[in-house]
């Protein structure tokens, strides 16, 4: 398929600034979708949301080394520049910004952004430094692109909460839009890391959504003790004999603190290692058991 498009690709910061400035001068709202590439339908749903808002859509593709810990999968993280560009073009992206690591992190760089408390629960303790890496790179992307609005997936609920807090704390005039998790037909949340899964691991990975749906069912059925809901989730997860369960939790969706009594909508979240792959998923669940 060929596309008659005017999509631009920039690799350096000055030409990115110039391209965005031109779009802004022509009266367009700038919408940013930050990604690490290996794009799938989840990423494209964020692009679609930006398009629906009528924005000049900027997608950044950057496998950010500072959000990977030692021994994590930075080197083997899937990279597919040609495929990503094809998908962006087909989706109507206006600008793809693909910086090199050396341009984003100068050797003498000494500044990081740390969001306290929200980063101390859920994935925080399992991935020390991860959210500092995320907050810092997103802050840099915000300063380089200067979007009016930025789109993030609910799939990474803690990341979304951290970015919302950072933007509020630093008085950034950027609207943050959270977009629903896009799933495979059998319920597995789409993720670039799903490419790591063997067929057997792919089947076992379904325990994440199975546990989350069990939680939703119990809450709809009137269970209000978070401890009981979590126990059942954990039992379901362990049936698949995962290599490790990082956490299974019911937390407040805003401050991410554990909840005891379920009296308001909650976030059910879990992180599980299947084979060598660390998978996360979550559902926002209200008291009627509705949740996405
Ligand atoms: P990543 O490339 O994994 O860093 O993700 C880039 C953005 O896409 C983040 O805001 C993610 O939350 C979002 N995203 C990733 N997977 C999904 C999904 N399955 N559904 C919706 N958004 C997603």
mmCIF file of C-alpha atoms and ligand atoms in Angstrom:
data_model
loop_
_atom_site.group_PDB
_atom_site.id
_atom_site.type_symbol
_atom_site.label_atom_id
_atom_site.label_comp_id
_atom_site.label_asym_id
_atom_site.label_seq_id
_atom_site.Cartn_x
_atom_site.Cartn_y
_atom_site.Cartn_z
ATOM 1 C CA UNK A 1 0.000 0.000 0.000
ATOM 2 C CA UNK A 2 1.260 3.494 -0.732
ATOM 3 C CA UNK A 3 0.300 6.588 1.146
ATOM 4 C CA UNK A 4 0.119 10.044 -0.194
ATOM 5 C CA UNK A 5 1.131 11.676 3.010
ATOM 6 C CA UNK A 6 3.261 14.513 4.199
ATOM 7 C CA UNK A 7 4.444 12.792 7.373
ATOM 8 C CA UNK A 8 7.735 14.181 8.571
ATOM 9 C CA UNK A 9 10.422 12.304 10.453
ATOM 10 C CA UNK A 10 12.899 14.199 12.615
ATOM 11 C CA UNK A 11 15.874 12.825 14.489
ATOM 12 C CA UNK A 12 17.285 15.937 16.112
ATOM 13 C CA UNK A 13 15.841 18.387 18.589
ATOM 14 C CA UNK A 14 16.176 21.685 16.620
ATOM 15 C CA UNK A 15 14.315 20.438 13.533
ATOM 16 C CA UNK A 16 11.636 18.927 15.757
ATOM 17 C CA UNK A 17 11.117 22.299 17.427
ATOM 18 C CA UNK A 18 10.953 24.063 14.043
ATOM 19 C CA UNK A 19 8.430 21.609 12.594
ATOM 20 C CA UNK A 20 6.173 21.870 15.631
ATOM 21 C CA UNK A 21 6.484 25.654 15.717
ATOM 22 C CA UNK A 22 5.357 25.851 12.086
ATOM 23 C CA UNK A 23 2.303 23.716 12.864
ATOM 24 C CA UNK A 24 1.446 25.828 15.882
ATOM 25 C CA UNK A 25 1.792 29.035 13.868
ATOM 26 C CA UNK A 26 -0.723 27.640 11.402
ATOM 27 C CA UNK A 27 -3.190 27.383 14.283
ATOM 28 C CA UNK A 28 -3.009 23.667 15.032
ATOM 29 C CA UNK A 29 -3.172 22.103 18.470
ATOM 30 C CA UNK A 30 -0.163 19.891 19.103
ATOM 31 C CA UNK A 31 -0.859 16.351 20.377
ATOM 32 C CA UNK A 32 2.015 14.157 21.571
ATOM 33 C CA UNK A 33 2.001 10.357 21.812
ATOM 34 C CA UNK A 34 5.220 9.200 23.521
ATOM 35 C CA UNK A 35 6.201 5.585 22.721
ATOM 36 C CA UNK A 36 9.123 3.202 22.728
ATOM 37 C CA UNK A 37 8.183 1.889 19.278
ATOM 38 C CA UNK A 38 7.389 -1.668 18.157
ATOM 39 C CA UNK A 39 3.997 -0.139 17.611
ATOM 40 C CA UNK A 40 0.782 -2.117 17.963
ATOM 41 C CA UNK A 41 -2.936 -1.376 18.059
ATOM 42 C CA UNK A 42 -2.635 -0.039 21.636
ATOM 43 C CA UNK A 43 -0.265 2.713 20.506
ATOM 44 C CA UNK A 44 -2.402 3.381 17.443
ATOM 45 C CA UNK A 45 -5.461 3.913 19.664
ATOM 46 C CA UNK A 46 -3.608 6.853 21.244
ATOM 47 C CA UNK A 47 -2.848 8.240 17.787
ATOM 48 C CA UNK A 48 -6.515 7.777 16.896
ATOM 49 C CA UNK A 49 -7.582 9.691 20.019
ATOM 50 C CA UNK A 50 -5.260 12.548 19.043
ATOM 51 C CA UNK A 51 -6.618 12.533 15.497
ATOM 52 C CA UNK A 52 -10.193 12.643 16.802
ATOM 53 C CA UNK A 53 -9.206 15.745 18.780
ATOM 54 C CA UNK A 54 -8.022 17.302 15.518
ATOM 55 C CA UNK A 55 -4.450 17.633 16.735
ATOM 56 C CA UNK A 56 -1.225 17.848 14.758
ATOM 57 C CA UNK A 57 -0.111 14.405 15.906
ATOM 58 C CA UNK A 58 3.483 13.939 17.002
ATOM 59 C CA UNK A 59 4.612 10.395 17.860
ATOM 60 C CA UNK A 60 7.937 10.034 19.612
ATOM 61 C CA UNK A 61 9.743 6.728 19.291
ATOM 62 C CA UNK A 62 12.560 6.337 21.774
ATOM 63 C CA UNK A 63 13.642 3.247 23.677
ATOM 64 C CA UNK A 64 14.615 5.171 26.764
ATOM 65 C CA UNK A 65 17.652 3.548 28.419
ATOM 66 C CA UNK A 66 17.166 5.320 31.755
ATOM 67 C CA UNK A 67 13.874 3.589 32.490
ATOM 68 C CA UNK A 68 15.415 0.122 32.241
ATOM 69 C CA UNK A 69 17.204 -1.296 35.279
ATOM 70 C CA UNK A 70 20.406 -3.338 35.150
ATOM 71 C CA UNK A 71 19.570 -6.831 33.900
ATOM 72 C CA UNK A 72 16.289 -5.676 32.322
ATOM 73 C CA UNK A 73 15.505 -5.997 28.621
ATOM 74 C CA UNK A 74 16.893 -2.732 27.159
ATOM 75 C CA UNK A 75 19.177 -4.456 24.648
ATOM 76 C CA UNK A 76 16.643 -6.981 23.433
ATOM 77 C CA UNK A 77 13.602 -4.646 23.535
ATOM 78 C CA UNK A 78 11.875 -5.057 20.120
ATOM 79 C CA UNK A 79 12.789 -2.390 17.569
ATOM 80 C CA UNK A 80 11.098 -2.041 14.183
ATOM 81 C CA UNK A 81 11.697 1.394 12.713
ATOM 82 C CA UNK A 82 10.451 0.607 9.198
ATOM 83 C CA UNK A 83 7.257 -1.017 10.475
ATOM 84 C CA UNK A 84 6.668 1.798 12.959
ATOM 85 C CA UNK A 85 7.014 4.475 10.286
ATOM 86 C CA UNK A 86 4.649 2.593 7.982
ATOM 87 C CA UNK A 87 2.044 2.343 10.737
ATOM 88 C CA UNK A 88 2.414 5.991 11.704
ATOM 89 C CA UNK A 89 1.995 7.089 8.116
ATOM 90 C CA UNK A 90 -1.105 4.935 7.648
ATOM 91 C CA UNK A 91 -2.555 6.304 10.903
ATOM 92 C CA UNK A 92 -2.216 9.916 9.787
ATOM 93 C CA UNK A 93 0.646 10.961 12.074
ATOM 94 C CA UNK A 94 2.090 14.350 11.133
ATOM 95 C CA UNK A 95 5.519 14.042 12.722
ATOM 96 C CA UNK A 96 7.586 11.171 14.077
ATOM 97 C CA UNK A 97 10.408 12.209 16.388
ATOM 98 C CA UNK A 98 13.071 9.502 16.733
ATOM 99 C CA UNK A 99 15.994 10.896 18.691
ATOM 100 C CA UNK A 100 19.295 9.126 19.246
ATOM 101 C CA UNK A 101 20.269 8.295 22.820
ATOM 102 C CA UNK A 102 23.283 10.615 22.578
ATOM 103 C CA UNK A 103 21.041 13.558 21.664
ATOM 104 C CA UNK A 104 18.642 12.945 24.544
ATOM 105 C CA UNK A 105 21.306 12.320 27.198
ATOM 106 C CA UNK A 106 24.426 14.409 27.062
ATOM 107 C CA UNK A 107 27.296 12.902 29.051
ATOM 108 C CA UNK A 108 27.289 15.776 31.539
ATOM 109 C CA UNK A 109 23.517 15.622 32.221
ATOM 110 C CA UNK A 110 22.855 15.873 35.962
ATOM 111 C CA UNK A 111 19.100 16.454 36.263
ATOM 112 C CA UNK A 112 16.335 13.944 36.845
ATOM 113 C CA UNK A 113 12.656 14.343 37.682
ATOM 114 C CA UNK A 114 11.510 12.372 40.714
ATOM 115 C CA UNK A 115 7.831 12.055 41.566
ATOM 116 C CA UNK A 116 7.595 10.952 45.209
ATOM 117 C CA UNK A 117 5.083 8.578 46.898
ATOM 118 C CA UNK A 118 3.200 7.510 43.744
ATOM 119 C CA UNK A 119 6.371 5.789 42.595
ATOM 120 C CA UNK A 120 6.864 3.925 45.862
ATOM 121 C CA UNK A 121 4.037 1.390 45.361
ATOM 122 C CA UNK A 122 3.185 -1.259 42.726
ATOM 123 C CA UNK A 123 5.980 -1.358 40.103
ATOM 124 C CA UNK A 124 8.167 1.140 42.020
ATOM 125 C CA UNK A 125 9.879 -1.241 44.460
ATOM 126 C CA UNK A 126 10.333 -3.915 41.757
ATOM 127 C CA UNK A 127 11.926 -1.494 39.302
ATOM 128 C CA UNK A 128 14.122 0.952 41.231
ATOM 129 C CA UNK A 129 14.735 4.137 39.221
ATOM 130 C CA UNK A 130 12.235 3.182 36.524
ATOM 131 C CA UNK A 131 9.790 6.021 37.150
ATOM 132 C CA UNK A 132 12.594 8.589 37.464
ATOM 133 C CA UNK A 133 13.633 7.499 33.973
ATOM 134 C CA UNK A 134 10.055 7.771 32.728
ATOM 135 C CA UNK A 135 9.342 11.156 34.347
ATOM 136 C CA UNK A 136 12.639 12.604 33.132
ATOM 137 C CA UNK A 137 12.266 11.478 29.523
ATOM 138 C CA UNK A 138 8.630 12.579 29.374
ATOM 139 C CA UNK A 139 9.616 15.968 30.846
ATOM 140 C CA UNK A 140 12.258 16.295 28.135
ATOM 141 C CA UNK A 141 9.795 15.299 25.406
ATOM 142 C CA UNK A 142 7.309 17.840 26.769
ATOM 143 C CA UNK A 143 9.970 20.553 26.605
ATOM 144 C CA UNK A 144 11.129 19.584 23.130
ATOM 145 C CA UNK A 145 7.687 19.175 21.535
ATOM 146 C CA UNK A 146 5.711 21.542 23.791
ATOM 147 C CA UNK A 147 2.410 19.775 23.158
ATOM 148 C CA UNK A 148 -0.984 21.168 24.152
ATOM 149 C CA UNK A 149 -2.166 17.654 24.916
ATOM 150 C CA UNK A 150 -0.423 14.311 25.473
ATOM 151 C CA UNK A 151 -1.920 10.819 25.313
ATOM 152 C CA UNK A 152 -1.029 7.880 27.559
ATOM 153 C CA UNK A 153 -2.462 4.380 27.949
ATOM 154 C CA UNK A 154 -4.363 3.196 31.003
ATOM 155 C CA UNK A 155 -2.414 -0.031 30.421
ATOM 156 C CA UNK A 156 0.418 1.668 32.321
ATOM 157 C CA UNK A 157 -1.855 3.067 35.039
ATOM 158 C CA UNK A 158 0.946 3.985 37.430
ATOM 159 C CA UNK A 159 2.876 5.765 34.685
ATOM 160 C CA UNK A 160 -0.273 7.719 33.809
ATOM 161 C CA UNK A 161 -0.769 8.705 37.469
ATOM 162 C CA UNK A 162 2.892 9.759 37.761
ATOM 163 C CA UNK A 163 2.728 11.915 34.619
ATOM 164 C CA UNK A 164 -0.534 13.547 35.718
ATOM 165 C CA UNK A 165 1.037 14.407 39.067
ATOM 166 C CA UNK A 166 4.243 15.715 37.487
ATOM 167 C CA UNK A 167 2.290 17.983 35.142
ATOM 168 C CA UNK A 168 0.152 19.318 37.982
ATOM 169 C CA UNK A 169 3.094 19.789 40.368
ATOM 170 C CA UNK A 170 5.200 21.596 37.762
ATOM 171 C CA UNK A 171 2.296 23.729 36.423
ATOM 172 C CA UNK A 172 2.762 22.463 32.903
ATOM 173 C CA UNK A 173 0.002 23.768 30.603
ATOM 174 C CA UNK A 174 -0.474 20.337 29.041
ATOM 175 C CA UNK A 175 -3.688 18.323 29.066
ATOM 176 C CA UNK A 176 -3.072 14.660 29.860
ATOM 177 C CA UNK A 177 -5.509 12.226 28.246
ATOM 178 C CA UNK A 178 -5.705 8.629 29.491
ATOM 179 C CA UNK A 179 -6.860 6.087 26.884
ATOM 180 C CA UNK A 180 -8.413 2.649 27.532
ATOM 181 C CA UNK A 181 -6.322 -0.520 27.306
ATOM 182 C CA UNK A 182 -6.498 -2.246 23.936
ATOM 183 C CA UNK A 183 -6.629 -6.032 24.244
ATOM 184 C CA UNK A 184 -6.205 -9.078 22.048
ATOM 185 C CA UNK A 185 -9.499 -10.895 21.361
ATOM 186 C CA UNK A 186 -8.774 -13.302 24.246
ATOM 187 C CA UNK A 187 -8.216 -10.437 26.678
ATOM 188 C CA UNK A 188 -4.409 -10.208 26.853
ATOM 189 C CA UNK A 189 -3.421 -6.539 27.036
ATOM 190 C CA UNK A 190 -1.412 -5.590 23.976
ATOM 191 C CA UNK A 191 2.223 -4.899 24.739
ATOM 192 C CA UNK A 192 5.432 -4.741 22.730
ATOM 193 C CA UNK A 193 6.799 -7.285 25.228
ATOM 194 C CA UNK A 194 4.186 -9.894 24.209
ATOM 195 C CA UNK A 195 6.542 -10.629 21.297
ATOM 196 C CA UNK A 196 8.845 -12.335 23.830
ATOM 197 C CA UNK A 197 6.261 -14.972 24.787
ATOM 198 C CA UNK A 198 6.545 -18.576 23.586
ATOM 199 C CA UNK A 199 3.212 -20.225 22.643
ATOM 200 C CA UNK A 200 3.049 -21.866 26.084
ATOM 201 C CA UNK A 201 3.863 -18.587 27.864
ATOM 202 C CA UNK A 202 1.312 -16.772 25.697
ATOM 203 C CA UNK A 203 -1.373 -19.156 27.020
ATOM 204 C CA UNK A 204 -0.194 -18.766 30.609
ATOM 205 C CA UNK A 205 -0.205 -14.973 30.217
ATOM 206 C CA UNK A 206 -4.003 -15.067 30.169
ATOM 207 C CA UNK A 207 -3.993 -15.440 33.960
ATOM 208 C CA UNK A 208 -3.551 -11.686 34.297
ATOM 209 C CA UNK A 209 -6.873 -10.822 32.688
ATOM 210 C CA UNK A 210 -8.514 -13.874 34.277
ATOM 211 C CA UNK A 211 -7.525 -12.629 37.745
ATOM 212 C CA UNK A 212 -8.672 -9.089 36.967
ATOM 213 C CA UNK A 213 -12.037 -10.316 35.711
ATOM 214 C CA UNK A 214 -12.427 -12.443 38.812
ATOM 215 C CA UNK A 215 -11.842 -9.309 40.909
ATOM 216 C CA UNK A 216 -14.425 -7.414 38.886
ATOM 217 C CA UNK A 217 -16.939 -10.249 39.333
ATOM 218 C CA UNK A 218 -16.425 -10.425 43.096
ATOM 219 C CA UNK A 219 -16.778 -6.675 43.528
ATOM 220 C CA UNK A 220 -19.943 -6.725 41.389
ATOM 221 C CA UNK A 221 -21.180 -9.555 43.616
ATOM 222 C CA UNK A 222 -20.814 -7.327 46.677
ATOM 223 C CA UNK A 223 -17.392 -8.306 48.058
ATOM 224 C CA UNK A 224 -15.980 -5.212 49.745
ATOM 225 C CA UNK A 225 -12.887 -6.665 51.461
ATOM 226 C CA UNK A 226 -9.917 -5.930 49.228
ATOM 227 C CA UNK A 227 -7.871 -8.606 51.034
ATOM 228 C CA UNK A 228 -10.349 -11.295 49.954
ATOM 229 C CA UNK A 229 -10.424 -10.079 46.348
ATOM 230 C CA UNK A 230 -6.613 -10.020 46.225
ATOM 231 C CA UNK A 231 -6.364 -13.529 47.713
ATOM 232 C CA UNK A 232 -8.546 -14.921 44.931
ATOM 233 C CA UNK A 233 -6.590 -13.035 42.274
ATOM 234 C CA UNK A 234 -3.341 -14.403 43.636
ATOM 235 C CA UNK A 235 -4.690 -17.959 43.667
ATOM 236 C CA UNK A 236 -5.708 -17.659 39.997
ATOM 237 C CA UNK A 237 -2.306 -16.241 39.040
ATOM 238 C CA UNK A 238 -0.449 -18.986 40.871
ATOM 239 C CA UNK A 239 -2.381 -21.697 39.028
ATOM 240 C CA UNK A 240 -0.353 -20.799 35.932
ATOM 241 C CA UNK A 241 2.901 -21.448 37.856
ATOM 242 C CA UNK A 242 4.422 -18.066 37.011
ATOM 243 C CA UNK A 243 8.155 -17.577 37.474
ATOM 244 C CA UNK A 244 7.439 -14.706 39.883
ATOM 245 C CA UNK A 245 4.511 -12.622 41.110
ATOM 246 C CA UNK A 246 5.805 -9.076 41.639
ATOM 247 C CA UNK A 247 2.504 -7.873 43.113
ATOM 248 C CA UNK A 248 -1.267 -8.295 43.112
ATOM 249 C CA UNK A 249 -3.050 -5.262 44.534
ATOM 250 C CA UNK A 250 -6.243 -3.308 44.941
ATOM 251 C CA UNK A 251 -5.385 0.377 45.229
ATOM 252 C CA UNK A 252 -6.924 3.823 45.111
ATOM 253 C CA UNK A 253 -6.743 4.916 41.444
ATOM 254 C CA UNK A 254 -5.478 8.407 42.317
ATOM 255 C CA UNK A 255 -2.865 7.929 45.039
ATOM 256 C CA UNK A 256 -2.161 4.218 44.314
ATOM 257 C CA UNK A 257 -2.253 3.390 48.026
ATOM 258 C CA UNK A 258 -3.663 -0.004 49.050
ATOM 259 C CA UNK A 259 -7.358 -0.040 49.884
ATOM 260 C CA UNK A 260 -8.840 -2.164 52.688
ATOM 261 C CA UNK A 261 -12.550 -1.611 52.278
ATOM 262 C CA UNK A 262 -13.831 -1.116 48.709
ATOM 263 C CA UNK A 263 -16.122 1.900 48.952
ATOM 264 C CA UNK A 264 -15.216 3.780 45.787
ATOM 265 C CA UNK A 265 -13.896 2.741 42.357
ATOM 266 C CA UNK A 266 -10.582 0.942 42.724
ATOM 267 C CA UNK A 267 -7.687 -0.052 40.539
ATOM 268 C CA UNK A 268 -6.968 -3.774 40.504
ATOM 269 C CA UNK A 269 -3.399 -4.218 39.280
ATOM 270 C CA UNK A 270 -0.810 -6.932 38.979
ATOM 271 C CA UNK A 271 2.669 -7.650 37.659
ATOM 272 C CA UNK A 272 3.696 -11.212 36.912
ATOM 273 C CA UNK A 273 6.744 -12.770 35.338
ATOM 274 C CA UNK A 274 5.939 -15.472 32.799
ATOM 275 C CA UNK A 275 9.154 -17.041 31.547
ATOM 276 C CA UNK A 276 11.588 -14.123 31.212
ATOM 277 C CA UNK A 277 8.816 -11.647 30.450
ATOM 278 C CA UNK A 278 7.407 -9.255 33.012
ATOM 279 C CA UNK A 279 3.759 -8.520 32.254
ATOM 280 C CA UNK A 280 1.539 -5.901 33.878
ATOM 281 C CA UNK A 281 -2.191 -5.295 33.602
ATOM 282 C CA UNK A 282 -4.942 -3.533 35.496
ATOM 283 C CA UNK A 283 -8.665 -2.795 35.550
ATOM 284 C CA UNK A 284 -10.442 0.216 36.969
ATOM 285 C CA UNK A 285 -13.422 -1.312 38.748
ATOM 286 C CA UNK A 286 -16.416 0.552 40.111
ATOM 287 C CA UNK A 287 -18.770 -0.826 42.737
ATOM 288 C CA UNK A 288 -21.197 -2.193 40.156
ATOM 289 C CA UNK A 289 -18.285 -4.206 38.791
ATOM 290 C CA UNK A 290 -18.049 -2.184 35.606
ATOM 291 C CA UNK A 291 -14.516 -1.689 34.562
ATOM 292 C CA UNK A 292 -12.173 -1.227 31.681
HETATM 293 P P1 LIG B 1 5.320 1.960 25.349
HETATM 294 O O1 LIG B 1 5.758 2.014 23.930
HETATM 295 O O2 LIG B 1 5.087 0.580 25.876
HETATM 296 O O3 LIG B 1 6.150 2.821 26.256
HETATM 297 O O4 LIG B 1 3.875 2.618 25.380
HETATM 298 C C1 LIG B 1 3.652 3.909 24.852
HETATM 299 C C2 LIG B 1 2.267 4.347 25.224
HETATM 300 O O5 LIG B 1 1.305 3.434 24.706
HETATM 301 C C3 LIG B 1 2.044 4.397 26.750
HETATM 302 O O6 LIG B 1 1.256 5.528 27.067
HETATM 303 C C4 LIG B 1 1.311 3.117 26.999
HETATM 304 O O7 LIG B 1 0.484 3.157 28.148
HETATM 305 C C5 LIG B 1 0.465 3.005 25.747
HETATM 306 N N1 LIG B 1 0.043 1.619 25.546
HETATM 307 C C6 LIG B 1 0.839 0.516 25.521
HETATM 308 N N2 LIG B 1 0.090 -0.594 25.374
HETATM 309 C C7 LIG B 1 -1.199 -0.191 25.305
HETATM 310 C C8 LIG B 1 -2.454 -0.864 25.174
HETATM 311 N N3 LIG B 1 -2.525 -2.187 25.077
HETATM 312 N N4 LIG B 1 -3.580 -0.118 25.149
HETATM 313 C C9 LIG B 1 -3.519 1.226 25.250
HETATM 314 N N5 LIG B 1 -2.375 1.928 25.386
HETATM 315 C C10 LIG B 1 -1.238 1.226 25.419
#
